[in-house]
C-alpha positions as MATLAB code, in Angstrom:
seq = 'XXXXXXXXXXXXXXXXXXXXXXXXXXXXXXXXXXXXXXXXXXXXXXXXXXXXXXXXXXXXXXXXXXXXXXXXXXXXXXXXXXXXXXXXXXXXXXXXXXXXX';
ca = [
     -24.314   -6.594   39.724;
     -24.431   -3.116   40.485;
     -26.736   -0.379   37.903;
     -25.017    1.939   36.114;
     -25.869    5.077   35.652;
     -27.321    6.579   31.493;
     -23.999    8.751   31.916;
     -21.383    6.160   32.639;
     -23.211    3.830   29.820;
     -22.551    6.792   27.332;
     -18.720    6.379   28.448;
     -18.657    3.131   27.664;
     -20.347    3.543   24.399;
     -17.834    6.187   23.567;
     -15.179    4.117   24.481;
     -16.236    1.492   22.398;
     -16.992    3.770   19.662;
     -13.173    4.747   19.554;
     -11.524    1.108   20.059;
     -13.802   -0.434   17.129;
     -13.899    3.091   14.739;
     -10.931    1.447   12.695;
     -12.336   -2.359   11.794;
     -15.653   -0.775   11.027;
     -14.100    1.936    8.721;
     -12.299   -0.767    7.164;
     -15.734   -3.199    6.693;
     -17.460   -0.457    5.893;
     -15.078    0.807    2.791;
     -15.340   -2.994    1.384;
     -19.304   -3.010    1.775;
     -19.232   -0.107   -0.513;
     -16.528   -0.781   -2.875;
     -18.654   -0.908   -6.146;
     -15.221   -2.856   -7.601;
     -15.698   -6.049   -5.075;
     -17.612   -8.936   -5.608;
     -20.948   -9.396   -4.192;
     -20.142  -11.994   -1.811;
     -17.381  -10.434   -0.573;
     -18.936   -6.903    0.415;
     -21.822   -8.945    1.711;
     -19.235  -10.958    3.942;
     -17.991   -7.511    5.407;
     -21.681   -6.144    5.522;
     -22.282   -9.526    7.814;
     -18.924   -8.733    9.399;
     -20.210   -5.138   10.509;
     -23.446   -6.327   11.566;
     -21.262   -8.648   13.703;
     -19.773   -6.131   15.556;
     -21.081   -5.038   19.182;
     -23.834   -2.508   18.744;
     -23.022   -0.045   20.888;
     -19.945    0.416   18.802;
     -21.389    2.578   16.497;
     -20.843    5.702   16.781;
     -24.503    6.618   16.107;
     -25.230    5.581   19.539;
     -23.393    7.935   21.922;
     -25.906   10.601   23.108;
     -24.600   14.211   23.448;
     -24.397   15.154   27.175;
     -24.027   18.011   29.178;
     -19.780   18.458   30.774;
     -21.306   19.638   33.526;
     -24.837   18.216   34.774;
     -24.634   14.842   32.141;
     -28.398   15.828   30.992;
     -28.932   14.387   27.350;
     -31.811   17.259   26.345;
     -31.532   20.803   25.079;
     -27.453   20.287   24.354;
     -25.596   23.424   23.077;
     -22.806   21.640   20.877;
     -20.589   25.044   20.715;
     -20.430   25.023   24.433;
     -21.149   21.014   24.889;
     -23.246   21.914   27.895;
     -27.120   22.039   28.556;
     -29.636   24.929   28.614;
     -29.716   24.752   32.248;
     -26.180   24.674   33.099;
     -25.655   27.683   30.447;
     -28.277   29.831   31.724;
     -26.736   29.268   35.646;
     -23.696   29.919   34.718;
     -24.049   32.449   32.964;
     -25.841   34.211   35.540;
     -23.287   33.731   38.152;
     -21.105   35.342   35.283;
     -19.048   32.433   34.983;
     -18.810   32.632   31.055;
     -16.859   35.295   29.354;
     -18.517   37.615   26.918;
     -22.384   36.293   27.934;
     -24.555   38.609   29.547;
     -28.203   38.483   30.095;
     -30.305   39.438   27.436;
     -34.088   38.962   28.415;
     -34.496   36.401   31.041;
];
């Protein structure tokens, strides 16, 4: 069985995420209808607990587009501090310029 890689494990998860996203909105709007019985929002509670974990959507890590590293992520520009500051030096994104590095 070959490793795979924290990257291609967030794919999956995000994958995942999207093919599941509709059942668990659906368990989760019975869970919390207030107008249900008990047993029945406790059936779709047990339902959603059911469901694979890494479906939730809770579990996908932000990643940098360019390098894939999961720390200091810039959600605006979806890539890390690293990959900004290089790029930026090479002038590679519009309007940035250096400031005080």
């Amino acid at each position: 069985m070959a490793k795979s890689s924290a990257v291609e494990r967030n794919r999956k998860r995000e994958r995942m995420s999207q093919r599941y996203a509709a059942k668990r909105a659906a368990l989760k709007a019975i869970a919390r209808n207030q107008e249900l019985p008990v047993e029945e929002r406790f059936a779709a509670q047990l339902k959603l607990a059911g469901l694979p974990r890494n479906s939730a959507p809770s579990r996908i890590r932000n990643r940098c587009e360019v390098t894939g590293r999961p720390r200091a992520f810039y959600r605006k520009l979806r890539m890390s501090r690293i990959a900004l500051r290089e790029l930026a030096s090479q002038g590679m994104i519009p309007g940035m310029v250096k400031s005080s590095w």
